Short mmCIF file of C-alpha atoms in Angstrom, two decimals:
data_model
loop_
_atom_site.label_atom_id
_atom_site.label_comp_id
_atom_site.label_asym_id
_atom_site.label_seq_id
_atom_site.Cartn_x
_atom_site.Cartn_y
_atom_site.Cartn_z
CA UNK E 15 37.30 16.82 33.48
CA UNK E 16 36.60 15.09 36.67
CA UNK E 17 39.05 15.55 39.37
CA UNK E 18 41.41 12.25 39.98
CA UNK E 19 39.89 9.52 41.39
CA UNK E 20 35.83 11.26 40.35
CA UNK E 21 33.92 9.06 38.59
CA UNK E 22 32.19 10.87 35.53
CA UNK E 23 28.88 10.22 35.84
CA UNK E 24 27.05 8.81 33.04
CA UNK E 25 25.28 11.26 30.81
CA UNK E 26 21.71 10.94 29.56
CA UNK E 27 21.36 9.19 26.10
CA UNK E 28 20.46 11.27 23.64
CA UNK E 29 16.96 9.82 22.12
CA UNK E 30 18.42 8.66 19.25
CA UNK E 31 20.71 6.00 20.75
CA UNK E 32 18.17 3.30 22.33
CA UNK E 33 14.51 4.05 20.69
CA UNK E 34 13.44 0.93 18.57
CA UNK E 35 10.39 0.57 16.80
CA UNK E 36 9.53 -3.46 17.57
CA UNK E 37 8.95 -6.24 14.67
CA UNK E 38 8.61 -3.63 11.76
CA UNK E 39 13.03 -3.52 12.14
CA UNK E 40 12.34 -7.02 10.67
CA UNK E 41 11.48 -6.05 7.22
CA UNK E 42 12.77 -2.56 7.62
CA UNK E 43 16.45 -3.10 9.17
CA UNK E 44 18.85 -0.01 10.20
CA UNK E 45 20.94 -0.61 7.45
CA UNK E 46 18.77 -0.28 4.66
CA UNK E 47 17.08 2.51 6.28
CA UNK E 48 20.74 3.82 6.16
CA UNK E 49 20.98 3.05 2.30
CA UNK E 50 17.65 5.24 1.38
CA UNK E 51 19.22 8.06 3.40
CA UNK E 52 22.02 8.11 1.68
CA UNK E 53 20.37 7.92 -1.71
CA UNK E 54 17.90 10.17 -0.92
CA UNK E 55 21.19 12.74 -0.02
CA UNK E 56 19.71 13.57 3.92
CA UNK E 57 22.59 11.87 5.22
CA UNK E 58 23.04 14.57 8.00
CA UNK E 59 26.93 15.98 8.23
CA UNK E 60 26.20 16.37 12.34
CA UNK E 61 25.01 14.28 15.43
CA UNK E 62 20.90 15.51 16.00
CA UNK E 63 18.93 15.03 19.25
CA UNK E 64 16.48 14.07 16.16
CA UNK E 65 19.12 11.96 13.68
CA UNK E 66 17.54 11.17 10.61
CA UNK E 67 17.25 7.49 10.90
CA UNK E 68 15.25 7.69 14.27
CA UNK E 69 12.70 10.29 12.55
CA UNK E 70 12.16 7.22 9.91
CA UNK E 71 11.19 5.04 12.31
CA UNK E 72 9.24 7.41 14.42
CA UNK E 73 6.97 7.77 11.04
CA UNK E 74 6.31 4.30 11.12
CA UNK E 75 4.84 4.56 14.80
CA UNK E 76 2.71 7.36 13.81
CA UNK E 77 1.49 5.30 11.12
CA UNK E 78 1.09 2.23 13.51
CA UNK E 79 -0.69 4.65 16.22
CA UNK E 80 -2.34 7.13 13.91
CA UNK E 81 -4.61 7.83 16.20
CA UNK E 82 -2.12 9.43 18.81
CA UNK E 83 -0.77 12.78 19.83
CA UNK E 84 2.71 13.26 18.47
CA UNK E 85 4.57 13.62 21.48
CA UNK E 86 2.55 10.00 22.87
CA UNK E 87 3.76 7.94 20.39
CA UNK E 88 7.15 9.39 21.47
CA UNK E 89 6.81 8.70 24.56
CA UNK E 90 5.64 5.15 23.77
CA UNK E 91 8.40 4.25 21.89
CA UNK E 92 10.66 5.62 24.84
CA UNK E 93 8.82 4.18 27.60
CA UNK E 94 9.94 0.46 27.43
CA UNK E 95 13.34 1.78 28.82
CA UNK E 96 11.92 3.01 32.17
CA UNK E 97 10.89 -0.64 33.10
CA UNK E 98 12.32 -2.89 35.44
CA UNK E 99 15.18 -5.06 33.99
CA UNK E 100 16.03 -3.06 31.49
CA UNK E 101 19.90 -1.95 31.00
CA UNK E 102 20.80 0.19 33.44
CA UNK E 103 21.43 3.00 31.60
CA UNK E 104 17.87 2.97 30.43
CA UNK E 105 17.24 4.51 33.97
CA UNK E 106 18.87 7.77 33.14
CA UNK E 107 15.82 9.03 30.20
CA UNK E 108 16.96 10.12 27.25
CA UNK E 109 15.39 14.18 26.91
CA UNK E 110 12.09 14.42 24.67
CA UNK E 111 12.04 16.84 22.24
CA UNK E 112 9.19 19.48 21.73
CA UNK E 113 6.35 18.87 19.67
CA UNK E 114 7.53 21.66 16.95
CA UNK E 115 11.42 19.91 16.99
CA UNK E 116 9.57 16.69 16.21
CA UNK E 117 7.93 18.48 13.21
CA UNK E 118 10.64 20.16 12.39
CA UNK E 119 12.08 17.21 11.82
CA UNK E 120 9.67 16.03 9.41
CA UNK E 121 10.11 18.97 7.23
CA UNK E 122 13.94 18.39 7.52
CA UNK E 123 12.93 14.46 6.52
CA UNK E 124 11.05 14.80 3.30
CA UNK E 125 9.10 12.46 1.77
CA UNK E 126 11.41 10.53 -0.32
CA UNK E 127 13.44 8.58 2.08
CA UNK E 128 9.72 7.48 2.91
CA UNK E 129 9.04 6.37 -0.60
CA UNK E 130 12.39 4.86 -1.44
CA UNK E 131 12.47 2.61 1.65
CA UNK E 132 9.10 1.40 -0.10
CA UNK E 133 10.57 1.06 -2.94
CA UNK E 134 13.44 -1.13 -1.62
CA UNK E 135 11.76 -3.32 0.59
CA UNK E 136 8.50 -4.20 -0.96
CA UNK E 137 8.07 -6.97 -3.10
CA UNK E 138 5.90 -10.11 -4.08
CA UNK E 139 5.88 -12.37 -0.76
CA UNK E 140 3.65 -15.50 -2.00
CA UNK E 141 5.82 -18.78 -2.19
CA UNK E 142 4.68 -22.04 -4.61
CA UNK E 143 3.06 -23.11 -1.65
CA UNK E 144 1.01 -19.93 -0.87
CA UNK E 145 -2.62 -20.84 -0.91
CA UNK E 146 -5.11 -18.56 -3.59
CA UNK E 147 -1.32 -16.11 -4.87
CA UNK E 148 -1.38 -18.40 -8.33
CA UNK E 149 -3.23 -19.64 -11.59
CA UNK E 150 -1.81 -21.71 -13.85
CA UNK E 151 1.82 -21.15 -12.51
CA UNK E 152 0.81 -16.95 -13.07
CA UNK E 153 1.04 -14.68 -9.62
CA UNK E 154 -2.04 -13.18 -9.30
CA UNK E 155 -1.74 -9.27 -8.55
CA UNK E 156 -4.64 -6.48 -8.86
CA UNK E 157 -4.84 -2.53 -9.07
CA UNK E 158 -7.33 -0.65 -7.22
CA UNK E 159 -7.34 2.62 -5.24
CA UNK E 160 -9.18 4.69 -2.51
CA UNK E 161 -8.89 8.25 -1.25
CA UNK E 162 -7.65 9.45 2.04
CA UNK E 163 -9.12 11.93 4.15
CA UNK E 164 -6.13 14.70 4.82
CA UNK E 165 -5.94 17.77 7.45
CA UNK E 166 -8.14 21.08 5.94
CA UNK E 167 -5.48 23.00 5.52
CA UNK E 168 -4.98 25.98 2.52
CA UNK E 169 -2.03 24.28 1.26
CA UNK E 170 -3.34 20.41 1.45
CA UNK E 171 -6.92 22.40 -0.25
CA UNK E 172 -4.95 23.72 -3.10
CA UNK E 173 -2.74 20.37 -3.86
CA UNK E 174 -5.31 17.66 -3.35
CA UNK E 175 -8.76 19.28 -3.58
CA UNK E 176 -11.94 17.45 -2.47
CA UNK E 177 -14.95 15.94 -3.79
CA UNK E 178 -17.04 17.80 -5.53
CA UNK E 179 -21.50 18.62 -5.27
CA UNK E 180 -23.74 17.51 -8.47
CA UNK E 181 -23.06 21.49 -9.03
CA UNK E 182 -19.34 21.25 -9.54
CA UNK E 183 -18.62 23.10 -6.28
CA UNK E 184 -16.29 21.51 -3.76
CA UNK E 185 -18.13 20.67 -0.50
CA UNK E 186 -16.35 17.57 0.85
CA UNK E 187 -15.32 17.76 4.68
CA UNK E 188 -11.92 17.16 3.90
CA UNK E 189 -9.11 17.57 1.14
CA UNK E 190 -8.75 13.85 0.23
CA UNK E 191 -5.39 12.24 -1.51
CA UNK E 192 -5.39 9.23 -4.07
CA UNK E 193 -3.85 6.09 -3.98
CA UNK E 194 -3.49 3.85 -5.99
CA UNK E 195 -1.78 0.10 -5.33
CA UNK E 196 -0.67 -3.08 -7.06
CA UNK E 197 -1.26 -5.43 -4.56
CA UNK E 198 -0.34 -9.28 -4.69
CA UNK E 199 -3.61 -11.08 -4.20
CA UNK E 200 -2.14 -14.34 -2.17
CA UNK E 201 -0.69 -12.19 0.48
CA UNK E 202 -2.90 -8.62 0.62
CA UNK E 203 0.86 -6.92 -0.13
CA UNK E 204 0.77 -3.74 -1.37
CA UNK E 205 3.88 -3.97 -4.03
CA UNK E 206 3.74 -0.77 -5.67
CA UNK E 207 1.78 1.82 -5.00
CA UNK E 208 1.25 6.11 -6.15
CA UNK E 209 -0.79 8.62 -5.21
CA UNK E 210 -2.13 12.13 -6.70
CA UNK E 211 -4.66 14.66 -6.19
CA UNK E 212 -8.42 14.00 -5.85
CA UNK E 213 -8.81 15.24 -8.87
CA UNK E 214 -6.01 12.67 -10.94
CA UNK E 215 -8.15 9.34 -12.14
CA UNK E 216 -7.40 6.17 -10.26
CA UNK E 217 -6.92 5.23 -14.45
CA UNK E 218 -4.21 8.33 -14.97
CA UNK E 219 -2.24 6.88 -11.72
CA UNK E 220 -3.13 2.88 -12.75
CA UNK E 221 -0.54 4.13 -15.42
CA UNK E 222 1.81 5.29 -13.84
CA UNK E 223 2.43 1.26 -11.74
CA UNK E 224 3.10 -0.19 -14.92
CA UNK E 225 6.54 0.15 -15.70
CA UNK E 226 7.76 -2.70 -14.25
CA UNK E 227 4.52 -5.10 -14.02
CA UNK E 228 6.07 -7.92 -16.01
CA UNK E 229 9.41 -7.58 -15.03
CA UNK E 230 11.73 -9.09 -12.59
CA UNK E 231 10.04 -10.03 -9.28
CA UNK E 232 6.83 -9.48 -11.20
CA UNK E 233 7.21 -11.88 -13.83
CA UNK E 234 5.01 -13.75 -15.03
CA UNK E 235 1.48 -12.19 -13.15
CA UNK E 236 -1.76 -12.33 -14.45
CA UNK E 237 -3.33 -8.82 -13.22
CA UNK E 238 -6.86 -8.27 -12.16
CA UNK E 239 -8.77 -4.66 -12.51
CA UNK E 240 -12.35 -3.64 -12.02
CA UNK E 241 -14.61 -2.60 -15.44
CA UNK E 242 -13.01 1.15 -14.10
CA UNK E 243 -9.75 0.36 -16.04
CA UNK E 244 -10.61 -1.41 -19.36
CA UNK E 245 -9.62 1.30 -22.39
CA UNK E 246 -7.40 1.39 -24.98
CA UNK E 247 -4.73 3.09 -23.88
CA UNK E 248 -4.46 1.61 -20.39
CA UNK E 249 -5.02 -1.42 -22.09
CA UNK E 250 -2.26 -1.29 -24.49
CA UNK E 251 0.17 0.18 -22.16
CA UNK E 252 -0.36 -3.19 -19.90
CA UNK E 253 -0.25 -5.67 -22.44
CA UNK E 254 3.14 -4.53 -23.10
CA UNK E 255 4.65 -5.45 -20.16
CA UNK E 256 4.25 -8.63 -20.88
CA UNK E 257 1.87 -9.62 -18.11
CA UNK E 258 -1.33 -11.16 -18.47
CA UNK E 259 -4.49 -9.72 -18.09
CA UNK E 260 -8.14 -10.20 -16.39
CA UNK E 261 -10.39 -7.20 -16.22
CA UNK E 262 -14.05 -6.85 -15.52
CA UNK E 263 -15.61 -4.42 -18.42
CA UNK E 264 -18.74 -2.48 -18.15
CA UNK E 265 -22.03 -3.61 -19.20
CA UNK E 266 -24.68 -1.76 -20.82
CA UNK E 267 -25.01 1.24 -22.12
CA UNK E 268 -21.73 2.89 -21.17
CA UNK E 269 -19.88 -0.23 -22.29
CA UNK E 270 -17.08 -0.37 -24.76
CA UNK E 271 -18.03 -2.15 -27.89
CA UNK E 272 -16.47 -5.71 -27.98
CA UNK E 273 -17.89 -7.32 -31.20
CA UNK E 274 -18.17 -11.20 -31.80
CA UNK E 275 -14.92 -11.90 -34.31
CA UNK E 276 -15.36 -15.77 -33.55
CA UNK E 277 -16.81 -17.63 -30.84
CA UNK E 278 -14.34 -20.55 -29.02
CA UNK E 279 -15.41 -23.96 -27.65
CA UNK E 280 -15.81 -22.62 -24.35
CA UNK E 281 -18.81 -20.20 -24.76
CA UNK E 282 -15.80 -17.10 -24.56
CA UNK E 283 -15.55 -15.21 -28.08
CA UNK E 284 -12.27 -12.84 -29.85
CA UNK E 285 -13.17 -9.62 -30.35
CA UNK E 286 -11.48 -5.65 -30.76
CA UNK E 287 -10.96 -2.45 -28.66
CA UNK E 288 -10.03 0.78 -30.25
CA UNK E 289 -8.84 3.88 -29.23
CA UNK E 290 -11.84 6.61 -28.76
CA UNK E 291 -9.61 8.10 -31.81
CA UNK E 292 -9.66 5.42 -34.32
CA UNK E 293 -12.37 6.63 -36.02
CA UNK E 294 -11.84 4.52 -38.97
CA UNK E 295 -11.48 1.20 -37.05
CA UNK E 296 -7.88 0.38 -38.57
CA UNK E 297 -5.72 -0.27 -35.20
CA UNK E 298 -7.40 -3.09 -33.13
CA UNK E 299 -6.41 -4.70 -30.20
CA UNK E 300 -7.63 -8.85 -30.17
CA UNK E 301 -9.21 -9.81 -26.66
CA UNK E 302 -11.10 -12.54 -25.47
CA UNK E 303 -14.46 -11.88 -23.65
CA UNK E 304 -15.83 -14.16 -21.01
CA UNK E 305 -19.42 -13.18 -19.93
CA UNK E 306 -21.55 -14.95 -17.40
CA UNK E 307 -23.94 -14.34 -14.61
CA UNK E 308 -23.87 -14.84 -10.70
CA UNK E 309 -26.69 -17.48 -9.35
CA UNK E 310 -26.37 -16.92 -5.74
CA UNK E 311 -29.49 -17.71 -3.76
CA UNK E 312 -27.41 -16.11 -0.59
CA UNK E 313 -26.65 -12.60 -2.79
CA UNK E 314 -30.38 -12.11 -4.42
CA UNK E 315 -28.84 -8.44 -5.53
CA UNK E 316 -26.91 -9.76 -7.56
CA UNK E 317 -29.52 -11.95 -9.33
CA UNK E 318 -29.72 -11.13 -13.58
CA UNK E 319 -26.13 -9.38 -13.27
CA UNK E 320 -23.38 -9.72 -15.94
CA UNK E 321 -20.27 -9.76 -16.23
CA UNK E 322 -18.18 -9.23 -18.61
CA UNK E 323 -14.21 -10.33 -18.06
CA UNK E 324 -11.71 -9.11 -21.14
CA UNK E 325 -8.45 -11.00 -21.16
CA UNK E 326 -4.95 -11.21 -23.12
CA UNK E 327 -5.23 -14.83 -22.86
CA UNK E 328 -6.50 -16.04 -26.27
CA UNK E 329 -6.47 -19.54 -26.07
CA UNK E 330 -9.09 -21.74 -24.48
CA UNK E 331 -6.78 -24.43 -23.38
CA UNK E 332 -4.17 -21.94 -21.44
CA UNK E 333 -7.50 -20.66 -19.05
CA UNK E 334 -10.92 -22.09 -20.00
CA UNK E 335 -13.46 -19.49 -19.46
CA UNK E 336 -15.35 -21.10 -16.09
CA UNK E 337 -11.86 -20.81 -14.50
CA UNK E 338 -11.50 -17.51 -15.66
CA UNK E 339 -14.93 -16.39 -14.05
CA UNK E 340 -14.53 -18.31 -11.05
CA UNK E 341 -10.80 -16.75 -10.71
CA UNK E 342 -12.08 -12.77 -11.08
CA UNK E 343 -13.21 -12.57 -7.16
CA UNK E 344 -9.99 -12.39 -6.03
CA UNK E 345 -9.85 -9.06 -7.53
CA UNK E 346 -11.54 -8.72 -4.56
CA UNK E 347 -8.29 -8.90 -2.44
CA UNK E 348 -6.86 -5.59 -3.00
CA UNK E 349 -9.73 -3.54 -2.01
CA UNK E 350 -9.91 -5.47 1.20
CA UNK E 351 -6.37 -4.76 1.66
CA UNK E 352 -6.99 -1.17 0.75
CA UNK E 353 -9.63 -1.75 3.71
CA UNK E 354 -7.17 -2.91 6.03
CA UNK E 355 -4.73 0.18 5.68
CA UNK E 356 -7.97 2.68 5.30
CA UNK E 357 -10.38 1.72 8.28
CA UNK E 358 -8.38 -1.02 10.58
CA UNK E 359 -4.48 0.72 10.51
CA UNK E 360 -5.69 4.65 9.98
CA UNK E 361 -8.59 3.81 12.13
CA UNK E 362 -12.49 5.07 10.90
CA UNK E 363 -12.71 8.13 10.03
CA UNK E 364 -9.34 9.35 10.80
CA UNK E 365 -7.94 12.55 9.08
CA UNK E 366 -3.97 12.37 8.48
CA UNK E 367 -2.39 14.68 10.50
CA UNK E 368 0.08 16.33 7.87
CA UNK E 369 -0.69 20.04 7.38
CA UNK E 370 1.39 20.24 4.41
CA UNK E 371 1.15 18.35 1.00
CA UNK E 372 5.17 16.90 1.47
CA UNK E 373 4.29 15.60 4.52
CA UNK E 374 0.85 13.90 3.58
CA UNK E 375 2.73 12.36 1.25
CA UNK E 376 5.09 10.88 3.68
CA UNK E 377 2.23 9.91 6.01
CA UNK E 378 0.33 7.64 3.02
CA UNK E 379 4.17 6.38 2.38
CA UNK E 380 4.85 5.81 6.40
CA UNK E 381 0.88 3.73 6.22
CA UNK E 382 1.82 1.16 3.03
CA UNK E 383 5.05 0.98 4.99
CA UNK E 384 3.82 -0.69 7.98
CA UNK E 385 0.63 -2.52 6.33
CA UNK E 386 3.29 -4.27 4.02
CA UNK E 387 5.62 -5.37 7.09
CA UNK E 388 2.42 -6.41 9.08
CA UNK E 389 1.62 -8.62 5.70
CA UNK E 390 4.76 -9.68 5.75
CA UNK E 391 4.84 -10.92 9.21
CA UNK E 392 1.73 -12.24 8.57
CA UNK E 393 2.51 -14.44 6.00
CA UNK E 394 5.44 -15.47 7.58
CA UNK E 395 3.40 -16.82 10.42
CA UNK E 396 0.75 -18.69 7.71
CA UNK E 397 3.98 -20.36 6.31
CA UNK E 398 5.02 -21.78 9.74
CA UNK E 399 1.50 -23.03 10.48
CA UNK E 400 0.98 -23.92 6.71
CA UNK E 401 -2.14 -22.26 6.78
CA UNK E 402 -3.61 -19.68 3.33
CA UNK E 403 -2.80 -16.57 5.17
CA UNK E 404 -6.54 -15.24 4.53
CA UNK E 405 -6.77 -17.50 7.87
CA UNK E 406 -5.12 -14.85 9.64
CA UNK E 407 -6.47 -11.72 11.16
CA UNK E 408 -5.20 -8.74 10.29
CA UNK E 409 -6.72 -6.72 13.14
CA UNK E 410 -5.01 -8.90 15.58
CA UNK E 411 -1.89 -9.18 14.32
CA UNK E 412 -2.25 -5.10 13.82
CA UNK E 413 -2.72 -5.85 17.98
CA UNK E 414 0.65 -7.45 18.43
CA UNK E 415 2.83 -5.77 16.45
CA UNK E 416 1.26 -2.69 18.90
CA UNK E 417 2.17 -4.05 21.25
CA UNK E 418 5.56 -5.37 20.66
CA UNK E 419 6.78 -1.97 19.85
CA UNK E 420 5.73 -0.98 23.11
CA UNK E 421 7.65 -3.45 25.02
CA UNK E 422 10.45 -3.89 23.06
CA UNK E 423 12.95 -1.34 22.87
CA UNK E 424 16.76 -2.39 21.57
CA UNK E 425 18.76 -1.03 19.11
CA UNK E 426 20.32 2.40 17.82
CA UNK E 427 18.96 3.89 15.58
#
């Protein structure tokens, strides 16, 4: 206690008092982070140098700077406090923890708060004016998957596995986590996601995403998917949600049998899908098939390739075959979104840094959250300028968000 007349010098601030995540807090405000921390049982009973809320934002920063070391990312977050013109207390630099404390804080938090934050925040973004987001009043969404290399540790190898050679041996350089996402085509925003081991198929993971499709914020959607996904069980589950479907089917020897039951006025036809176990053909799903070929001098590799689409929209008046054929290219928007996350945000050939399966899950959710926040900012900017979000550069926006984070430290996590 200071003597009478003595002024006690201000105490150095704790790191968690003054670290910010810049523009990303607009998408994930502290109040929402506190809510998911309470929901997942991570609310703390005592004050720490690395409080749980601060660790959530730090994980987002790690995803934003995926190729930067742990402590360098932390220094980047607090560097703005030392700049001229900041609050005078910023001159009292907060004490930085050592790397082991950061690793322990991540382990203490776990992946559940990041997953809960994604579930709470990730919502469709497109408005009625968003170009490329709608077809005859249906919101366009697409499902697809990718793999991410993870740190080569025994725990990650056991949990995720790796690509195998033709002889069935695990020969991939790194274990891989498989991620499947549901993406809004007009905005490239991933609004649902799940993950699993490399050996878990995309169709299996996609089945986990379908529960809320066709309901609530995802009511009135047209779900697009590539030829990998067409199968009786997944189709039935997806159609049961109330969503309309437009999926590409395989052609050739491995193609599902799609008999011509009735040729319609636009050249499409009604057909049937059967489960592999339904050998007596007693329980069919009626579908409509649209078949076409692309003749584009600029794409000689596509010459002679037949495309076959299967849809739940049986009435040609509601969706003419020519419109569906032209519409299907929107499915590529989900691959573009995954490439943005995998190549530009994470960095080409950058391996996820986490050495444990829970850390990998935590890191993947952080990457999905950052990608969603960037896409939300891009959509807002496009709306203000009355532009198609596709006209804006993801990498340019990513650079702006990174610069903004490095120069704005303003709130108390």
